[in-house]
mmCIF file of C-alpha atoms in Angstrom:
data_model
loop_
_atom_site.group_PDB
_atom_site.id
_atom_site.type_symbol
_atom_site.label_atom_id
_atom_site.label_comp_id
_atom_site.label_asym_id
_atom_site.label_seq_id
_atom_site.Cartn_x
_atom_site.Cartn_y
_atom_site.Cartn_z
ATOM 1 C CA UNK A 22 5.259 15.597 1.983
ATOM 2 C CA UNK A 23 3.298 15.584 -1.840
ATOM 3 C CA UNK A 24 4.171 13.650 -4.067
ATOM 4 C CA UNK A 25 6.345 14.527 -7.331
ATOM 5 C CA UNK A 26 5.589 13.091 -10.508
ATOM 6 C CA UNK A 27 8.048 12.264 -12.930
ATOM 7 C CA UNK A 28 7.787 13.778 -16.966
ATOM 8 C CA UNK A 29 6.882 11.294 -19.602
ATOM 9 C CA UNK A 30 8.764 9.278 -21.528
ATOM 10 C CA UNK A 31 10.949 10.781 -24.538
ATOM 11 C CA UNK A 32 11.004 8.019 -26.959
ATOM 12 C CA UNK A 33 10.406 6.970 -30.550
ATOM 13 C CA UNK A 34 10.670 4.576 -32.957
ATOM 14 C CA UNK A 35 14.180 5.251 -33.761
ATOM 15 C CA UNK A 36 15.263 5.233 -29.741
ATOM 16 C CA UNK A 37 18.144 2.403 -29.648
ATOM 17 C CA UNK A 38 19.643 3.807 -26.087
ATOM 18 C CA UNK A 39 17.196 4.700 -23.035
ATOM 19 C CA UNK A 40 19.168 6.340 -19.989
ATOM 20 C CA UNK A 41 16.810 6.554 -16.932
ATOM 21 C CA UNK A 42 17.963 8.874 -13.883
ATOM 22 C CA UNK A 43 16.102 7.618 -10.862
ATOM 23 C CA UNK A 44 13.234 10.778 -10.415
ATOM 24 C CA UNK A 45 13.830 14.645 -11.164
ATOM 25 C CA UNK A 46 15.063 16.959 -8.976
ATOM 26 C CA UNK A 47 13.328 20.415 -7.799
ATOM 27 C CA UNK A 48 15.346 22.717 -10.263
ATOM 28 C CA UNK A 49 14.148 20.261 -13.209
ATOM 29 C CA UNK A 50 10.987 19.965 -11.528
ATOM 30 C CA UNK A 51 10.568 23.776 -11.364
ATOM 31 C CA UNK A 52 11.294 23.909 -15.190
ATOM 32 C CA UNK A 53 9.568 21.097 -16.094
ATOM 33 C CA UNK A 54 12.709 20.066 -18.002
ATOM 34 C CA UNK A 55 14.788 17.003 -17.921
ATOM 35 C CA UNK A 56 18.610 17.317 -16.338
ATOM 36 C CA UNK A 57 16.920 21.324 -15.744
ATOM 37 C CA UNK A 58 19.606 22.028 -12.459
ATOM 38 C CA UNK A 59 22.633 23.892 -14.242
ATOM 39 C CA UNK A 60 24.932 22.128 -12.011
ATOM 40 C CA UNK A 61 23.861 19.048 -13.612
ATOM 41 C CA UNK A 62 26.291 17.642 -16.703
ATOM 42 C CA UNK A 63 23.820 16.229 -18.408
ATOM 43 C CA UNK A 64 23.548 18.002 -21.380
ATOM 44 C CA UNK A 65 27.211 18.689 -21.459
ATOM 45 C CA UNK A 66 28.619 14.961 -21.032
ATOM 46 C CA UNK A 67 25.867 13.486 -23.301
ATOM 47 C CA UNK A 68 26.660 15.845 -26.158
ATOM 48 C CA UNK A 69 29.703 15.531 -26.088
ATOM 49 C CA UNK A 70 30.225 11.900 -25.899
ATOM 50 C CA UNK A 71 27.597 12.099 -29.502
ATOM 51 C CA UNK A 72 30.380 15.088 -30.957
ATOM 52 C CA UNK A 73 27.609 17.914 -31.376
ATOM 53 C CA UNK A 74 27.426 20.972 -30.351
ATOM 54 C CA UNK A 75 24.818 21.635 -27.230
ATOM 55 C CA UNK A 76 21.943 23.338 -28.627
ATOM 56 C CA UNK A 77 21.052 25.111 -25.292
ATOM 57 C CA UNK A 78 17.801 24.912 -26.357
ATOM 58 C CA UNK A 79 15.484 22.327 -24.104
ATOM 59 C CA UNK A 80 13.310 21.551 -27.527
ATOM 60 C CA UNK A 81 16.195 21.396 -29.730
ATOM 61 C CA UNK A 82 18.498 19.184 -27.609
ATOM 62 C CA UNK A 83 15.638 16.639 -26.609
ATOM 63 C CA UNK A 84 15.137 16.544 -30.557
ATOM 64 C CA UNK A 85 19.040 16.397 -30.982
ATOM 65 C CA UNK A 86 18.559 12.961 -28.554
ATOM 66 C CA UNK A 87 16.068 11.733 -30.530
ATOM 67 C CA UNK A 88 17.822 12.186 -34.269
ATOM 68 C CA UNK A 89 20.813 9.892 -32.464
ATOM 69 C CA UNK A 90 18.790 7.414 -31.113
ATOM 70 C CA UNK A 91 18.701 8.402 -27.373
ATOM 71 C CA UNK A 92 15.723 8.186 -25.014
ATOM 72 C CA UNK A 93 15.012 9.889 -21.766
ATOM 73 C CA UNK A 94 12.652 8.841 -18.979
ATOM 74 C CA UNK A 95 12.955 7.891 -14.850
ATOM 75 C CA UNK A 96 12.963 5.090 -13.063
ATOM 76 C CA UNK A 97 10.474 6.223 -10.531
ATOM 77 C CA UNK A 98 7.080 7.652 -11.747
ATOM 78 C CA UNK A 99 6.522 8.853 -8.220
ATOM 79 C CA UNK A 100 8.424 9.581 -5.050
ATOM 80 C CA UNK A 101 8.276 12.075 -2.184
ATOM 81 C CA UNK A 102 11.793 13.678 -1.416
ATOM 82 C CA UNK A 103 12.892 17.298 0.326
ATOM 83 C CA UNK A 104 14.989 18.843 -2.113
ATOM 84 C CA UNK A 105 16.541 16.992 -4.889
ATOM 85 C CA UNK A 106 19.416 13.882 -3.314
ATOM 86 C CA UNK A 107 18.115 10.490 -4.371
ATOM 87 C CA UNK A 108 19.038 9.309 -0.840
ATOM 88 C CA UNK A 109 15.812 11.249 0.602
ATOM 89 C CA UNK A 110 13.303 9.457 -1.864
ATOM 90 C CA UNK A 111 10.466 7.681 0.359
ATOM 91 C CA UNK A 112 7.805 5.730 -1.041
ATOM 92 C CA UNK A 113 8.862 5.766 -4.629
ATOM 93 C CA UNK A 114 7.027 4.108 -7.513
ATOM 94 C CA UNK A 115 7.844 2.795 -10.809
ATOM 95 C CA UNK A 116 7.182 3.930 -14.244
ATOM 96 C CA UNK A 117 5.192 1.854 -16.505
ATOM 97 C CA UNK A 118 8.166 0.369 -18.672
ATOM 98 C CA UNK A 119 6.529 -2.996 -20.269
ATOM 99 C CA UNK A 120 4.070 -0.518 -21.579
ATOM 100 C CA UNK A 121 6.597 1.724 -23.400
ATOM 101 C CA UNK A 122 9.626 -0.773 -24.034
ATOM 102 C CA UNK A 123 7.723 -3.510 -25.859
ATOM 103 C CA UNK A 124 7.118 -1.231 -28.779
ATOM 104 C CA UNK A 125 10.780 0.082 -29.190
ATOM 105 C CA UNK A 126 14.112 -1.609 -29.703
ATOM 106 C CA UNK A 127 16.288 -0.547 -27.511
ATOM 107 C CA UNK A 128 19.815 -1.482 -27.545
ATOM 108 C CA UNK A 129 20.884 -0.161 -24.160
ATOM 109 C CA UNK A 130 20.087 1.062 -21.366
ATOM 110 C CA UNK A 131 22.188 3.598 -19.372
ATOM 111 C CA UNK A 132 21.079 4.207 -15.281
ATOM 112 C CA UNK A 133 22.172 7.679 -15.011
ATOM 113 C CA UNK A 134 23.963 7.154 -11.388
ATOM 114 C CA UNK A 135 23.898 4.091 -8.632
ATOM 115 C CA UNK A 136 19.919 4.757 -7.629
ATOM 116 C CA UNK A 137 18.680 4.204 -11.068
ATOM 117 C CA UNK A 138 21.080 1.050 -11.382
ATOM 118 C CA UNK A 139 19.884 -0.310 -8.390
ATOM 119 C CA UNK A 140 16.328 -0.248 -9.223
ATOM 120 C CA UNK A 141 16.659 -1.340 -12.594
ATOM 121 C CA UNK A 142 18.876 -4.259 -11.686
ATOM 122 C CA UNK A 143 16.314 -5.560 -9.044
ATOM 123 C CA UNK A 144 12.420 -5.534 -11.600
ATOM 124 C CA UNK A 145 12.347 -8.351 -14.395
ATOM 125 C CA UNK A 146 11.163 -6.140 -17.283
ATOM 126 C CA UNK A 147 15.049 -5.151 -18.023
ATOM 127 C CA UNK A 148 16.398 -8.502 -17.778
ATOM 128 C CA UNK A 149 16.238 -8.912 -21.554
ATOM 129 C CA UNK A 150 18.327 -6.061 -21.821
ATOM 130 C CA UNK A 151 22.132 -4.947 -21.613
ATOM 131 C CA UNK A 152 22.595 -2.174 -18.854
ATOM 132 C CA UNK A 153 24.924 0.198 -17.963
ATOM 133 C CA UNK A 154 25.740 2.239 -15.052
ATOM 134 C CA UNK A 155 27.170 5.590 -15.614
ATOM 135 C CA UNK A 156 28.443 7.973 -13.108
ATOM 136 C CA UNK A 157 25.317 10.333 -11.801
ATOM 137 C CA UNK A 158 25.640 13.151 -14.013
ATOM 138 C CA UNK A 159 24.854 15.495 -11.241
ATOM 139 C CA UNK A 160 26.593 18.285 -9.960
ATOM 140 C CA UNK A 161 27.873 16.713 -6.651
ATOM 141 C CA UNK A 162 30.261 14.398 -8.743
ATOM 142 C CA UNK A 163 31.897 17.388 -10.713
ATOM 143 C CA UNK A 164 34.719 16.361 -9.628
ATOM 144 C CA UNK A 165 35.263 12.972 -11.345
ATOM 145 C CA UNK A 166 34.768 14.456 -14.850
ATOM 146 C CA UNK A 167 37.191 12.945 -16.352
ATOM 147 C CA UNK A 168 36.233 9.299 -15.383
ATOM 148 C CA UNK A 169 32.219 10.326 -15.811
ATOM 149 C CA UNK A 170 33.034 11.811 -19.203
ATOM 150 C CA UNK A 171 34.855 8.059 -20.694
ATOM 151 C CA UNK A 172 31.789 6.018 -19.252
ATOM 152 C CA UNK A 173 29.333 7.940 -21.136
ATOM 153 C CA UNK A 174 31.312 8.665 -24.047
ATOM 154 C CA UNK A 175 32.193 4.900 -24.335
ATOM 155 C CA UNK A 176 28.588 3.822 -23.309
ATOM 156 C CA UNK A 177 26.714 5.826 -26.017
ATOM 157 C CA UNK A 178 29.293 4.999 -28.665
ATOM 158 C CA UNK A 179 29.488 1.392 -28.343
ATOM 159 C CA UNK A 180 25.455 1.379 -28.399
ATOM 160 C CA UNK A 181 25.411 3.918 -31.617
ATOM 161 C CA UNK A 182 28.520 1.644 -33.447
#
């Protein structure tokens, strides 16, 4: 099994909220794009929680992120998995974050599901900050919409206030 390599980091000066998913999967992979599977809510939940329409777009909406303060990266730089369930990573590792978080102020950070919150909870270079876990915006918890959807929406809002 090869290794995968995570994108880079989508951030700026004006990023106040990070959310880091733990590594992407083979549809994103494929596309190169962030949150690229179509069964993922991504795209869908985070727009909506910032009242915008979704440009569609991959440009546009990581540039709609960006003009609302949002940031986009992975926990894991690394990893070897079949297919794309965060429960078949082996021999992940982690992106450089004291690198890239010492020269922006983020306000929050939101672990896009329980893998990314685990790992984040467990490495000192996020101890200094607030964190948030968020129900995994992929398409195997579709059904819990309605609960996923009020943890974002109240996550990104409270950060943006």
């Amino acid at each position: 099994m090869e290794d995968t390599h995570s994108f880079g980091p989508i951030v700026n000066q004006a990023t106040r909220i990070l959310i880091l998913g733990s590594h992407p999967g083979v549809p994103s992979l494929r596309k190169q794009q962030y949150y690229g599977n179509p069964g993922n809510a991504f795209w869908r939940v985070v727009f909506h929680a910032l009242e915008v329409p979704d440009p569609v777009d991959y440009q546009e909406r990581l540039d709609t992120l960006q003009a609302h303060g949002i940031g986009l990266w992975d926990v894991y730089a690394t990893a070897q998995r079949e297919g794309s369930l965060d429960h078949k990573i082996k021999n992940p590792t982690l992106n450089d974050f004291e690198t890239v978080l010492n020269d922006i102020p983020i306000k929050l950070i939101i672990a896009n599901g329980k893998t990314a919150y685990k790992e984040i909870v467990k490495h000192p270079v996020f101890q200094s900050y607030k964190v948030v876990s968020a129900l995994s915006t992929s398409g195997l918890n579709n059904g819990r919409e309605k609960e996923r959807m009020e943890q974002w929406t109240q996550a990104i809002r409270s950060a943006l206030a």
